[in-house]
Amino acid sequence: MTSKQDTPQPSPRHLLLGAVLHAQRRKADKTLREVANLIHKHHAQVAQWELGVRKPDAEHVGGILCALSVAPDDHAYISSLARTTDHSVVILHPAHHRHHAEARSHFTQLAKSFVDYHPTLVPASLWTSDYARVVLKDLGAAPGCVSEFVRAQAAQRRLLRTPTAETSRKQVEVFLGEPALSSHLRAPAVTCSQLRFLRALEKANPMIRVRIVPSEICGSPALQAPFTCYETAAGPVTYFAHHSAGVFAPDHGAYRRLTADLRLLALPTTQSRKVIDDRIRDLERLSPAAELAQPPTATEAHR
């Protein structure tokens, strides 16, 4: 009989470390057995590490990274995940680094469902490439970081736009504050294209629901900061970001309660769609370029 002690509850850090190791192995085109042979371990043990069920020692992680010839930047990042003693919290610096986009993509894949909320912008999991560039530029990110982030973030967008058989039942709830509909990014055409993408995404993936939170609601103290809550094998994991850092941490109920409030206070789905469609028409009138732009297609998911 397997005891609870033999199968410890995965932690957010273990889940992320396992997902990153899995991604690096797939990138190197290696099987579990091949990696296990390279570090002289049983393939079942490596599989447990990738699932986040067990945490590998930092030495074993180092062996895997060397065996896979992982790039120095990723080597340092993954090694830090393995060495940190606090298993419950993951802190990444800065928030616009590509490792953030990759980590969020991993949690999107791991989650059974997730909720994404932002009071003043479209939530980051749904950014188009152009929208991401404008937002990150406003945050002061260096051009090189922006390009890397945009490329990494495209993987998450692809996952949502073209769900697989495995992910097609993943429920995604997106709440955006009414201020996000404005063209405060000083780029009406970009905002318009981003809103078109939201509408196209709902049509492409029926498990995605986008709802608008009225300005007076998202202006309340409890809802002034964005967050994403992932339902994972480790329990609910919340991501919240500041421009200088991003944090993945267990949710002990606070963000579930906020999510319940959003479900009660946001506009119904049908009304939200009408509000977005009306805003798209307004932005088209503001920007002739937006009128000529075609609605985002599957190609946008790969940009």
PDB file of C-alpha atoms in Angstrom:
ATOM      1  CA  MET A   1       0.000   0.000   0.000  1.00  0.00           C
ATOM      2  CA  THR A   2       1.239   3.483  -0.848  1.00  0.00           C
ATOM      3  CA  SER A   3       1.192   5.896   2.049  1.00  0.00           C
ATOM      4  CA  LYS A   4       0.625   9.619   1.870  1.00  0.00           C
ATOM      5  CA  GLN A   5       4.221  10.012   2.935  1.00  0.00           C
ATOM      6  CA  ASP A   6       5.328   8.070  -0.159  1.00  0.00           C
ATOM      7  CA  THR A   7       3.326  10.362  -2.455  1.00  0.00           C
ATOM      8  CA  PRO A   8       3.782  13.891  -1.127  1.00  0.00           C
ATOM      9  CA  GLN A   9       1.545  16.690  -2.340  1.00  0.00           C
ATOM     10  CA  PRO A  10       3.249  18.543  -5.192  1.00  0.00           C
ATOM     11  CA  SER A  11       4.216  22.138  -4.433  1.00  0.00           C
ATOM     12  CA  PRO A  12       4.066  25.053  -6.900  1.00  0.00           C
ATOM     13  CA  ARG A  13       7.867  25.041  -7.150  1.00  0.00           C
ATOM     14  CA  HIS A  14       8.023  21.270  -7.735  1.00  0.00           C
ATOM     15  CA  LEU A  15       5.353  21.508 -10.437  1.00  0.00           C
ATOM     16  CA  LEU A  16       7.162  24.321 -12.227  1.00  0.00           C
ATOM     17  CA  LEU A  17      10.575  22.648 -11.941  1.00  0.00           C
ATOM     18  CA  GLY A  18       9.145  19.416 -13.326  1.00  0.00           C
ATOM     19  CA  ALA A  19       7.425  21.212 -16.212  1.00  0.00           C
ATOM     20  CA  VAL A  20      10.616  23.081 -17.097  1.00  0.00           C
ATOM     21  CA  LEU A  21      12.688  19.876 -17.062  1.00  0.00           C
ATOM     22  CA  HIS A  22      10.073  18.200 -19.254  1.00  0.00           C
ATOM     23  CA  ALA A  23      10.145  21.106 -21.714  1.00  0.00           C
ATOM     24  CA  GLN A  24      13.947  21.012 -21.908  1.00  0.00           C
ATOM     25  CA  ARG A  25      13.929  17.253 -22.506  1.00  0.00           C
ATOM     26  CA  ARG A  26      11.383  17.628 -25.299  1.00  0.00           C
ATOM     27  CA  LYS A  27      13.401  20.490 -26.774  1.00  0.00           C
ATOM     28  CA  ALA A  28      16.476  18.222 -26.828  1.00  0.00           C
ATOM     29  CA  ASP A  29      14.390  15.422 -28.390  1.00  0.00           C
ATOM     30  CA  LYS A  30      15.291  12.912 -25.669  1.00  0.00           C
ATOM     31  CA  THR A  31      13.145  10.168 -24.154  1.00  0.00           C
ATOM     32  CA  LEU A  32      12.788   9.589 -20.419  1.00  0.00           C
ATOM     33  CA  ARG A  33      14.942   6.474 -20.694  1.00  0.00           C
ATOM     34  CA  GLU A  34      17.684   8.321 -22.559  1.00  0.00           C
ATOM     35  CA  VAL A  35      17.865  11.044 -19.917  1.00  0.00           C
ATOM     36  CA  ALA A  36      17.743   8.493 -17.105  1.00  0.00           C
ATOM     37  CA  ASN A  37      20.610   6.549 -18.655  1.00  0.00           C
ATOM     38  CA  LEU A  38      22.685   9.704 -19.019  1.00  0.00           C
ATOM     39  CA  ILE A  39      22.448  10.465 -15.284  1.00  0.00           C
ATOM     40  CA  HIS A  40      22.377   6.794 -14.162  1.00  0.00           C
ATOM     41  CA  LYS A  41      18.854   6.882 -12.719  1.00  0.00           C
ATOM     42  CA  HIS A  42      15.714   4.836 -13.357  1.00  0.00           C
ATOM     43  CA  HIS A  43      13.379   6.391 -15.927  1.00  0.00           C
ATOM     44  CA  ALA A  44      10.441   6.136 -13.495  1.00  0.00           C
ATOM     45  CA  GLN A  45      12.272   8.424 -11.096  1.00  0.00           C
ATOM     46  CA  VAL A  46      12.878  10.986 -13.832  1.00  0.00           C
ATOM     47  CA  ALA A  47       9.174  10.780 -14.729  1.00  0.00           C
ATOM     48  CA  GLN A  48       8.244  11.566 -11.119  1.00  0.00           C
ATOM     49  CA  TRP A  49      10.527  14.584 -11.190  1.00  0.00           C
ATOM     50  CA  GLU A  50       8.884  15.878 -14.362  1.00  0.00           C
ATOM     51  CA  LEU A  51       5.416  15.394 -12.870  1.00  0.00           C
ATOM     52  CA  GLY A  52       6.401  17.339  -9.773  1.00  0.00           C
ATOM     53  CA  VAL A  53       5.570  14.365  -7.530  1.00  0.00           C
ATOM     54  CA  ARG A  54       9.183  14.191  -6.333  1.00  0.00           C
ATOM     55  CA  LYS A  55      11.796  16.927  -6.137  1.00  0.00           C
ATOM     56  CA  PRO A  56      15.187  16.052  -7.604  1.00  0.00           C
ATOM     57  CA  ASP A  57      18.365  17.052  -5.791  1.00  0.00           C
ATOM     58  CA  ALA A  58      20.146  20.076  -7.221  1.00  0.00           C
ATOM     59  CA  GLU A  59      22.970  17.739  -8.285  1.00  0.00           C
ATOM     60  CA  HIS A  60      20.599  15.585 -10.310  1.00  0.00           C
ATOM     61  CA  VAL A  61      19.101  18.671 -11.928  1.00  0.00           C
ATOM     62  CA  GLY A  62      22.601  19.852 -12.795  1.00  0.00           C
ATOM     63  CA  GLY A  63      23.336  16.477 -14.353  1.00  0.00           C
ATOM     64  CA  ILE A  64      20.191  16.646 -16.484  1.00  0.00           C
ATOM     65  CA  LEU A  65      20.942  20.188 -17.638  1.00  0.00           C
ATOM     66  CA  CYS A  66      24.483  19.260 -18.626  1.00  0.00           C
ATOM     67  CA  ALA A  67      23.302  16.104 -20.380  1.00  0.00           C
ATOM     68  CA  LEU A  68      20.778  18.145 -22.374  1.00  0.00           C
ATOM     69  CA  SER A  69      23.284  20.951 -23.124  1.00  0.00           C
ATOM     70  CA  VAL A  70      20.895  23.573 -21.793  1.00  0.00           C
ATOM     71  CA  ALA A  71      21.733  27.205 -22.624  1.00  0.00           C
ATOM     72  CA  PRO A  72      23.505  29.160 -19.843  1.00  0.00           C
ATOM     73  CA  ASP A  73      20.599  31.531 -19.145  1.00  0.00           C
ATOM     74  CA  ASP A  74      18.123  28.666 -18.763  1.00  0.00           C
ATOM     75  CA  HIS A  75      20.703  26.602 -16.850  1.00  0.00           C
ATOM     76  CA  ALA A  76      21.013  29.333 -14.208  1.00  0.00           C
ATOM     77  CA  TYR A  77      17.225  29.790 -13.970  1.00  0.00           C
ATOM     78  CA  ILE A  78      16.444  26.082 -13.607  1.00  0.00           C
ATOM     79  CA  SER A  79      19.290  25.546 -11.153  1.00  0.00           C
ATOM     80  CA  SER A  80      17.884  28.312  -8.950  1.00  0.00           C
ATOM     81  CA  LEU A  81      14.484  26.594  -8.970  1.00  0.00           C
ATOM     82  CA  ALA A  82      16.167  23.393  -7.785  1.00  0.00           C
ATOM     83  CA  ARG A  83      18.323  25.013  -5.095  1.00  0.00           C
ATOM     84  CA  THR A  84      15.738  27.194  -3.357  1.00  0.00           C
ATOM     85  CA  THR A  85      14.603  25.688  -0.068  1.00  0.00           C
ATOM     86  CA  ASP A  86      11.123  27.294   0.032  1.00  0.00           C
ATOM     87  CA  HIS A  87       9.020  24.850  -1.973  1.00  0.00           C
ATOM     88  CA  SER A  88       5.758  26.800  -1.761  1.00  0.00           C
ATOM     89  CA  VAL A  89       6.663  30.101  -3.426  1.00  0.00           C
ATOM     90  CA  VAL A  90       8.348  30.946  -6.736  1.00  0.00           C
ATOM     91  CA  ILE A  91       9.630  34.507  -7.227  1.00  0.00           C
ATOM     92  CA  LEU A  92      10.917  35.520 -10.658  1.00  0.00           C
ATOM     93  CA  HIS A  93      12.708  38.781 -11.537  1.00  0.00           C
ATOM     94  CA  PRO A  94      11.866  40.860 -13.515  1.00  0.00           C
ATOM     95  CA  ALA A  95       8.208  40.398 -14.472  1.00  0.00           C
ATOM     96  CA  HIS A  96       8.808  41.060 -18.185  1.00  0.00           C
ATOM     97  CA  HIS A  97      11.512  38.369 -18.562  1.00  0.00           C
ATOM     98  CA  ARG A  98      10.669  35.472 -20.879  1.00  0.00           C
ATOM     99  CA  HIS A  99      10.905  33.030 -17.960  1.00  0.00           C
ATOM    100  CA  HIS A 100       7.696  34.587 -16.644  1.00  0.00           C
ATOM    101  CA  ALA A 101       5.881  33.916 -19.910  1.00  0.00           C
ATOM    102  CA  GLU A 102       7.274  30.375 -20.001  1.00  0.00           C
ATOM    103  CA  ALA A 103       6.301  29.719 -16.366  1.00  0.00           C
ATOM    104  CA  ARG A 104       2.773  30.973 -16.975  1.00  0.00           C
ATOM    105  CA  SER A 105       2.537  28.782 -20.054  1.00  0.00           C
ATOM    106  CA  HIS A 106       3.631  25.767 -17.974  1.00  0.00           C
ATOM    107  CA  PHE A 107       0.998  26.481 -15.315  1.00  0.00           C
ATOM    108  CA  THR A 108      -1.616  26.954 -18.039  1.00  0.00           C
ATOM    109  CA  GLN A 109      -0.797  23.448 -19.252  1.00  0.00           C
ATOM    110  CA  LEU A 110      -0.732  21.993 -15.730  1.00  0.00           C
ATOM    111  CA  ALA A 111      -3.960  23.617 -14.548  1.00  0.00           C
ATOM    112  CA  LYS A 112      -7.329  21.912 -14.738  1.00  0.00           C
ATOM    113  CA  SER A 113      -8.826  25.408 -14.979  1.00  0.00           C
ATOM    114  CA  PHE A 114      -7.725  28.952 -14.329  1.00  0.00           C
ATOM    115  CA  VAL A 115      -9.030  32.467 -13.781  1.00  0.00           C
ATOM    116  CA  ASP A 116      -7.210  35.542 -15.131  1.00  0.00           C
ATOM    117  CA  TYR A 117      -8.105  39.058 -13.975  1.00  0.00           C
ATOM    118  CA  HIS A 118      -6.752  42.523 -14.700  1.00  0.00           C
ATOM    119  CA  PRO A 119      -8.463  45.806 -13.729  1.00  0.00           C
ATOM    120  CA  THR A 120      -6.904  48.059 -16.373  1.00  0.00           C
ATOM    121  CA  LEU A 121      -5.438  45.858 -19.128  1.00  0.00           C
ATOM    122  CA  VAL A 122      -6.337  42.722 -21.036  1.00  0.00           C
ATOM    123  CA  PRO A 123      -4.970  39.861 -18.857  1.00  0.00           C
ATOM    124  CA  ALA A 124      -1.474  38.837 -19.931  1.00  0.00           C
ATOM    125  CA  SER A 125      -2.365  35.241 -20.825  1.00  0.00           C
ATOM    126  CA  LEU A 126      -4.366  36.593 -23.789  1.00  0.00           C
ATOM    127  CA  TRP A 127      -2.050  39.324 -25.067  1.00  0.00           C
ATOM    128  CA  THR A 128      -1.451  39.508 -28.775  1.00  0.00           C
ATOM    129  CA  SER A 129       2.147  40.116 -29.808  1.00  0.00           C
ATOM    130  CA  ASP A 130       1.560  43.779 -30.668  1.00  0.00           C
ATOM    131  CA  TYR A 131      -0.358  44.456 -27.446  1.00  0.00           C
ATOM    132  CA  ALA A 132       2.417  42.838 -25.413  1.00  0.00           C
ATOM    133  CA  ARG A 133       5.046  44.986 -27.116  1.00  0.00           C
ATOM    134  CA  VAL A 134       3.166  48.204 -26.299  1.00  0.00           C
ATOM    135  CA  VAL A 135       2.529  47.237 -22.658  1.00  0.00           C
ATOM    136  CA  LEU A 136       6.101  46.082 -22.023  1.00  0.00           C
ATOM    137  CA  LYS A 137       7.544  49.176 -23.690  1.00  0.00           C
ATOM    138  CA  ASP A 138       5.421  51.307 -21.342  1.00  0.00           C
ATOM    139  CA  LEU A 139       6.863  49.333 -18.417  1.00  0.00           C
ATOM    140  CA  GLY A 140      10.376  50.213 -19.541  1.00  0.00           C
ATOM    141  CA  ALA A 141      11.434  46.758 -20.714  1.00  0.00           C
ATOM    142  CA  ALA A 142      14.488  46.594 -22.967  1.00  0.00           C
ATOM    143  CA  PRO A 143      13.769  45.779 -26.644  1.00  0.00           C
ATOM    144  CA  GLY A 144      15.629  42.459 -26.419  1.00  0.00           C
ATOM    145  CA  CYS A 145      13.607  41.380 -23.381  1.00  0.00           C
ATOM    146  CA  VAL A 146      10.384  42.380 -25.125  1.00  0.00           C
ATOM    147  CA  SER A 147      11.170  40.255 -28.192  1.00  0.00           C
ATOM    148  CA  GLU A 148      12.050  37.219 -26.063  1.00  0.00           C
ATOM    149  CA  PHE A 149       8.942  37.641 -23.906  1.00  0.00           C
ATOM    150  CA  VAL A 150       6.676  37.928 -26.950  1.00  0.00           C
ATOM    151  CA  ARG A 151       8.101  34.761 -28.502  1.00  0.00           C
ATOM    152  CA  ALA A 152       7.705  32.826 -25.243  1.00  0.00           C
ATOM    153  CA  GLN A 153       4.206  34.151 -24.585  1.00  0.00           C
ATOM    154  CA  ALA A 154       3.024  32.951 -27.989  1.00  0.00           C
ATOM    155  CA  ALA A 155       3.146  29.353 -26.701  1.00  0.00           C
ATOM    156  CA  GLN A 156       0.473  30.119 -24.115  1.00  0.00           C
ATOM    157  CA  ARG A 157      -1.684  31.862 -26.698  1.00  0.00           C
ATOM    158  CA  ARG A 158      -1.382  28.872 -29.028  1.00  0.00           C
ATOM    159  CA  LEU A 159      -2.453  26.542 -26.228  1.00  0.00           C
ATOM    160  CA  LEU A 160      -5.619  28.560 -25.678  1.00  0.00           C
ATOM    161  CA  ARG A 161      -6.352  29.217 -29.359  1.00  0.00           C
ATOM    162  CA  THR A 162      -5.889  25.637 -30.572  1.00  0.00           C
ATOM    163  CA  PRO A 163      -6.644  23.322 -27.622  1.00  0.00           C
ATOM    164  CA  THR A 164      -5.608  19.687 -27.837  1.00  0.00           C
ATOM    165  CA  ALA A 165      -7.767  16.708 -26.833  1.00  0.00           C
ATOM    166  CA  GLU A 166      -6.027  16.865 -23.465  1.00  0.00           C
ATOM    167  CA  THR A 167      -6.680  20.566 -22.884  1.00  0.00           C
ATOM    168  CA  SER A 168     -10.053  20.987 -24.616  1.00  0.00           C
ATOM    169  CA  ARG A 169     -11.923  20.594 -21.308  1.00  0.00           C
ATOM    170  CA  LYS A 170      -9.817  23.208 -19.501  1.00  0.00           C
ATOM    171  CA  GLN A 171     -12.153  25.946 -18.289  1.00  0.00           C
ATOM    172  CA  VAL A 172     -10.727  29.452 -18.620  1.00  0.00           C
ATOM    173  CA  GLU A 173     -12.439  32.468 -17.069  1.00  0.00           C
ATOM    174  CA  VAL A 174     -11.135  35.879 -18.079  1.00  0.00           C
ATOM    175  CA  PHE A 175     -12.202  39.032 -16.257  1.00  0.00           C
ATOM    176  CA  LEU A 176     -11.050  42.410 -17.533  1.00  0.00           C
ATOM    177  CA  GLY A 177     -11.874  45.754 -16.047  1.00  0.00           C
ATOM    178  CA  GLU A 178     -13.868  48.181 -18.131  1.00  0.00           C
ATOM    179  CA  PRO A 179     -10.852  50.572 -18.269  1.00  0.00           C
ATOM    180  CA  ALA A 180      -9.025  47.926 -20.343  1.00  0.00           C
ATOM    181  CA  LEU A 181     -11.403  48.680 -23.216  1.00  0.00           C
ATOM    182  CA  SER A 182     -10.054  52.194 -23.602  1.00  0.00           C
ATOM    183  CA  SER A 183      -7.189  53.071 -25.924  1.00  0.00           C
ATOM    184  CA  HIS A 184      -5.074  54.357 -23.034  1.00  0.00           C
ATOM    185  CA  LEU A 185      -2.127  52.534 -24.622  1.00  0.00           C
ATOM    186  CA  ARG A 186      -2.043  55.401 -27.140  1.00  0.00           C
ATOM    187  CA  ALA A 187      -2.430  52.781 -29.875  1.00  0.00           C
ATOM    188  CA  PRO A 188      -6.123  52.445 -30.834  1.00  0.00           C
ATOM    189  CA  ALA A 189      -5.377  50.038 -33.680  1.00  0.00           C
ATOM    190  CA  VAL A 190      -3.435  47.723 -31.339  1.00  0.00           C
ATOM    191  CA  THR A 191      -6.201  47.800 -28.715  1.00  0.00           C
ATOM    192  CA  CYS A 192      -8.795  47.170 -31.409  1.00  0.00           C
ATOM    193  CA  SER A 193      -6.884  44.179 -32.757  1.00  0.00           C
ATOM    194  CA  GLN A 194      -6.473  42.824 -29.214  1.00  0.00           C
ATOM    195  CA  LEU A 195     -10.231  43.036 -28.563  1.00  0.00           C
ATOM    196  CA  ARG A 196     -10.925  41.332 -31.888  1.00  0.00           C
ATOM    197  CA  PHE A 197      -8.599  38.551 -30.792  1.00  0.00           C
ATOM    198  CA  LEU A 198     -10.596  38.095 -27.562  1.00  0.00           C
ATOM    199  CA  ARG A 199     -13.793  37.649 -29.535  1.00  0.00           C
ATOM    200  CA  ALA A 200     -12.116  35.279 -32.008  1.00  0.00           C
ATOM    201  CA  LEU A 201     -10.669  33.283 -29.114  1.00  0.00           C
ATOM    202  CA  GLU A 202     -14.102  32.689 -27.563  1.00  0.00           C
ATOM    203  CA  LYS A 203     -15.374  31.407 -30.893  1.00  0.00           C
ATOM    204  CA  ALA A 204     -12.348  29.142 -31.388  1.00  0.00           C
ATOM    205  CA  ASN A 205     -12.426  27.707 -27.857  1.00  0.00           C
ATOM    206  CA  PRO A 206     -15.877  27.374 -26.218  1.00  0.00           C
ATOM    207  CA  MET A 207     -14.259  26.701 -22.821  1.00  0.00           C
ATOM    208  CA  ILE A 208     -13.074  30.326 -22.647  1.00  0.00           C
ATOM    209  CA  ARG A 209     -15.386  32.941 -21.171  1.00  0.00           C
ATOM    210  CA  VAL A 210     -14.512  36.643 -21.246  1.00  0.00           C
ATOM    211  CA  ARG A 211     -16.442  38.976 -18.938  1.00  0.00           C
ATOM    212  CA  ILE A 212     -16.222  42.699 -18.262  1.00  0.00           C
ATOM    213  CA  VAL A 213     -15.922  44.078 -14.731  1.00  0.00           C
ATOM    214  CA  PRO A 214     -17.538  47.541 -14.397  1.00  0.00           C
ATOM    215  CA  SER A 215     -15.148  50.372 -13.513  1.00  0.00           C
ATOM    216  CA  GLU A 216     -16.735  51.038 -10.143  1.00  0.00           C
ATOM    217  CA  ILE A 217     -16.189  47.375  -9.177  1.00  0.00           C
ATOM    218  CA  CYS A 218     -12.582  46.948 -10.294  1.00  0.00           C
ATOM    219  CA  GLY A 219     -11.772  50.237  -8.602  1.00  0.00           C
ATOM    220  CA  SER A 220     -12.524  48.767  -5.181  1.00  0.00           C
ATOM    221  CA  PRO A 221      -9.433  48.161  -2.967  1.00  0.00           C
ATOM    222  CA  ALA A 222      -9.687  44.350  -3.123  1.00  0.00           C
ATOM    223  CA  LEU A 223      -9.719  44.305  -6.928  1.00  0.00           C
ATOM    224  CA  GLN A 224      -7.166  46.974  -7.816  1.00  0.00           C
ATOM    225  CA  ALA A 225      -4.370  44.455  -8.511  1.00  0.00           C
ATOM    226  CA  PRO A 226      -4.314  41.793 -11.253  1.00  0.00           C
ATOM    227  CA  PHE A 227      -3.993  38.083 -10.468  1.00  0.00           C
ATOM    228  CA  THR A 228      -4.224  34.658 -12.074  1.00  0.00           C
ATOM    229  CA  CYS A 229      -5.440  31.637 -10.117  1.00  0.00           C
ATOM    230  CA  TYR A 230      -4.577  28.163 -11.431  1.00  0.00           C
ATOM    231  CA  GLU A 231      -6.321  25.013 -10.144  1.00  0.00           C
ATOM    232  CA  THR A 232      -3.479  22.457 -10.108  1.00  0.00           C
ATOM    233  CA  ALA A 233      -2.528  19.120  -8.551  1.00  0.00           C
ATOM    234  CA  ALA A 234      -0.856  21.195  -5.834  1.00  0.00           C
ATOM    235  CA  GLY A 235      -4.130  22.954  -5.112  1.00  0.00           C
ATOM    236  CA  PRO A 236      -4.871  26.530  -6.171  1.00  0.00           C
ATOM    237  CA  VAL A 237      -1.749  28.465  -7.181  1.00  0.00           C
ATOM    238  CA  THR A 238      -1.978  32.232  -7.618  1.00  0.00           C
ATOM    239  CA  TYR A 239       0.266  34.375  -9.780  1.00  0.00           C
ATOM    240  CA  PHE A 240       0.524  38.101  -9.163  1.00  0.00           C
ATOM    241  CA  ALA A 241       2.999  40.494 -10.684  1.00  0.00           C
ATOM    242  CA  HIS A 242       4.622  43.833 -10.107  1.00  0.00           C
ATOM    243  CA  HIS A 243       6.809  45.358 -12.807  1.00  0.00           C
ATOM    244  CA  SER A 244       9.880  44.326 -10.785  1.00  0.00           C
ATOM    245  CA  ALA A 245       8.873  40.727  -9.965  1.00  0.00           C
ATOM    246  CA  GLY A 246       6.252  38.035 -10.321  1.00  0.00           C
ATOM    247  CA  VAL A 247       5.196  35.514  -7.684  1.00  0.00           C
ATOM    248  CA  PHE A 248       3.590  32.073  -7.842  1.00  0.00           C
ATOM    249  CA  ALA A 249       2.221  31.106  -4.421  1.00  0.00           C
ATOM    250  CA  PRO A 250      -0.378  28.750  -2.903  1.00  0.00           C
ATOM    251  CA  ASP A 251      -3.784  30.323  -2.467  1.00  0.00           C
ATOM    252  CA  HIS A 252      -5.218  29.745   0.993  1.00  0.00           C
ATOM    253  CA  GLY A 253      -8.659  30.992   0.025  1.00  0.00           C
ATOM    254  CA  ALA A 254      -8.264  34.735  -0.525  1.00  0.00           C
ATOM    255  CA  TYR A 255      -8.123  34.634  -4.323  1.00  0.00           C
ATOM    256  CA  ARG A 256     -10.831  31.998  -4.567  1.00  0.00           C
ATOM    257  CA  ARG A 257     -13.064  34.414  -2.655  1.00  0.00           C
ATOM    258  CA  LEU A 258     -12.107  37.248  -5.009  1.00  0.00           C
ATOM    259  CA  THR A 259     -12.917  34.984  -7.965  1.00  0.00           C
ATOM    260  CA  ALA A 260     -16.332  34.226  -6.467  1.00  0.00           C
ATOM    261  CA  ASP A 261     -16.934  37.972  -6.117  1.00  0.00           C
ATOM    262  CA  LEU A 262     -15.941  38.555  -9.750  1.00  0.00           C
ATOM    263  CA  ARG A 263     -18.380  35.894 -10.930  1.00  0.00           C
ATOM    264  CA  LEU A 264     -21.179  37.686  -9.092  1.00  0.00           C
ATOM    265  CA  LEU A 265     -20.246  41.262 -10.041  1.00  0.00           C
ATOM    266  CA  ALA A 266     -19.005  41.022 -13.648  1.00  0.00           C
ATOM    267  CA  LEU A 267     -21.335  41.594 -16.565  1.00  0.00           C
ATOM    268  CA  PRO A 268     -22.934  38.426 -17.996  1.00  0.00           C
ATOM    269  CA  THR A 269     -21.082  36.819 -20.898  1.00  0.00           C
ATOM    270  CA  THR A 270     -23.577  37.925 -23.564  1.00  0.00           C
ATOM    271  CA  GLN A 271     -23.584  41.522 -22.332  1.00  0.00           C
ATOM    272  CA  SER A 272     -19.780  41.497 -22.102  1.00  0.00           C
ATOM    273  CA  ARG A 273     -19.543  40.399 -25.736  1.00  0.00           C
ATOM    274  CA  LYS A 274     -21.799  43.269 -26.777  1.00  0.00           C
ATOM    275  CA  VAL A 275     -19.711  45.771 -24.804  1.00  0.00           C
ATOM    276  CA  ILE A 276     -16.523  44.505 -26.470  1.00  0.00           C
ATOM    277  CA  ASP A 277     -18.106  44.574 -29.942  1.00  0.00           C
ATOM    278  CA  ASP A 278     -19.318  48.153 -29.357  1.00  0.00           C
ATOM    279  CA  ARG A 279     -15.840  49.177 -28.255  1.00  0.00           C
ATOM    280  CA  ILE A 280     -14.289  47.588 -31.339  1.00  0.00           C
ATOM    281  CA  ARG A 281     -16.573  49.704 -33.535  1.00  0.00           C
ATOM    282  CA  ASP A 282     -15.651  52.841 -31.563  1.00  0.00           C
ATOM    283  CA  LEU A 283     -11.937  52.124 -31.979  1.00  0.00           C
ATOM    284  CA  GLU A 284     -12.383  51.503 -35.697  1.00  0.00           C
ATOM    285  CA  ARG A 285     -13.809  54.997 -36.007  1.00  0.00           C
ATOM    286  CA  LEU A 286     -10.882  56.404 -34.022  1.00  0.00           C
ATOM    287  CA  SER A 287      -8.260  54.643 -36.106  1.00  0.00           C
ATOM    288  CA  PRO A 288      -8.592  54.241 -39.895  1.00  0.00           C
ATOM    289  CA  ALA A 289      -5.800  51.662 -39.708  1.00  0.00           C
ATOM    290  CA  ALA A 290      -7.940  49.564 -37.381  1.00  0.00           C
ATOM    291  CA  GLU A 291     -10.785  49.545 -39.905  1.00  0.00           C
ATOM    292  CA  LEU A 292      -8.492  48.038 -42.509  1.00  0.00           C
ATOM    293  CA  ALA A 293      -7.021  45.445 -40.179  1.00  0.00           C
ATOM    294  CA  GLN A 294      -8.392  41.939 -40.526  1.00  0.00           C
ATOM    295  CA  PRO A 295      -9.628  40.064 -37.458  1.00  0.00           C
ATOM    296  CA  PRO A 296      -6.829  37.963 -35.936  1.00  0.00           C
ATOM    297  CA  THR A 297      -6.585  34.478 -37.381  1.00  0.00           C
ATOM    298  CA  ALA A 298      -4.759  31.372 -36.228  1.00  0.00           C
ATOM    299  CA  THR A 299      -1.604  32.986 -37.600  1.00  0.00           C
ATOM    300  CA  GLU A 300      -1.650  35.512 -34.741  1.00  0.00           C
ATOM    301  CA  ALA A 301      -1.253  32.673 -32.282  1.00  0.00           C
ATOM    302  CA  HIS A 302       2.143  31.884 -33.811  1.00  0.00           C
ATOM    303  CA  ARG A 303       3.545  35.416 -34.013  1.00  0.00           C
TER     304      ARG A 303
END
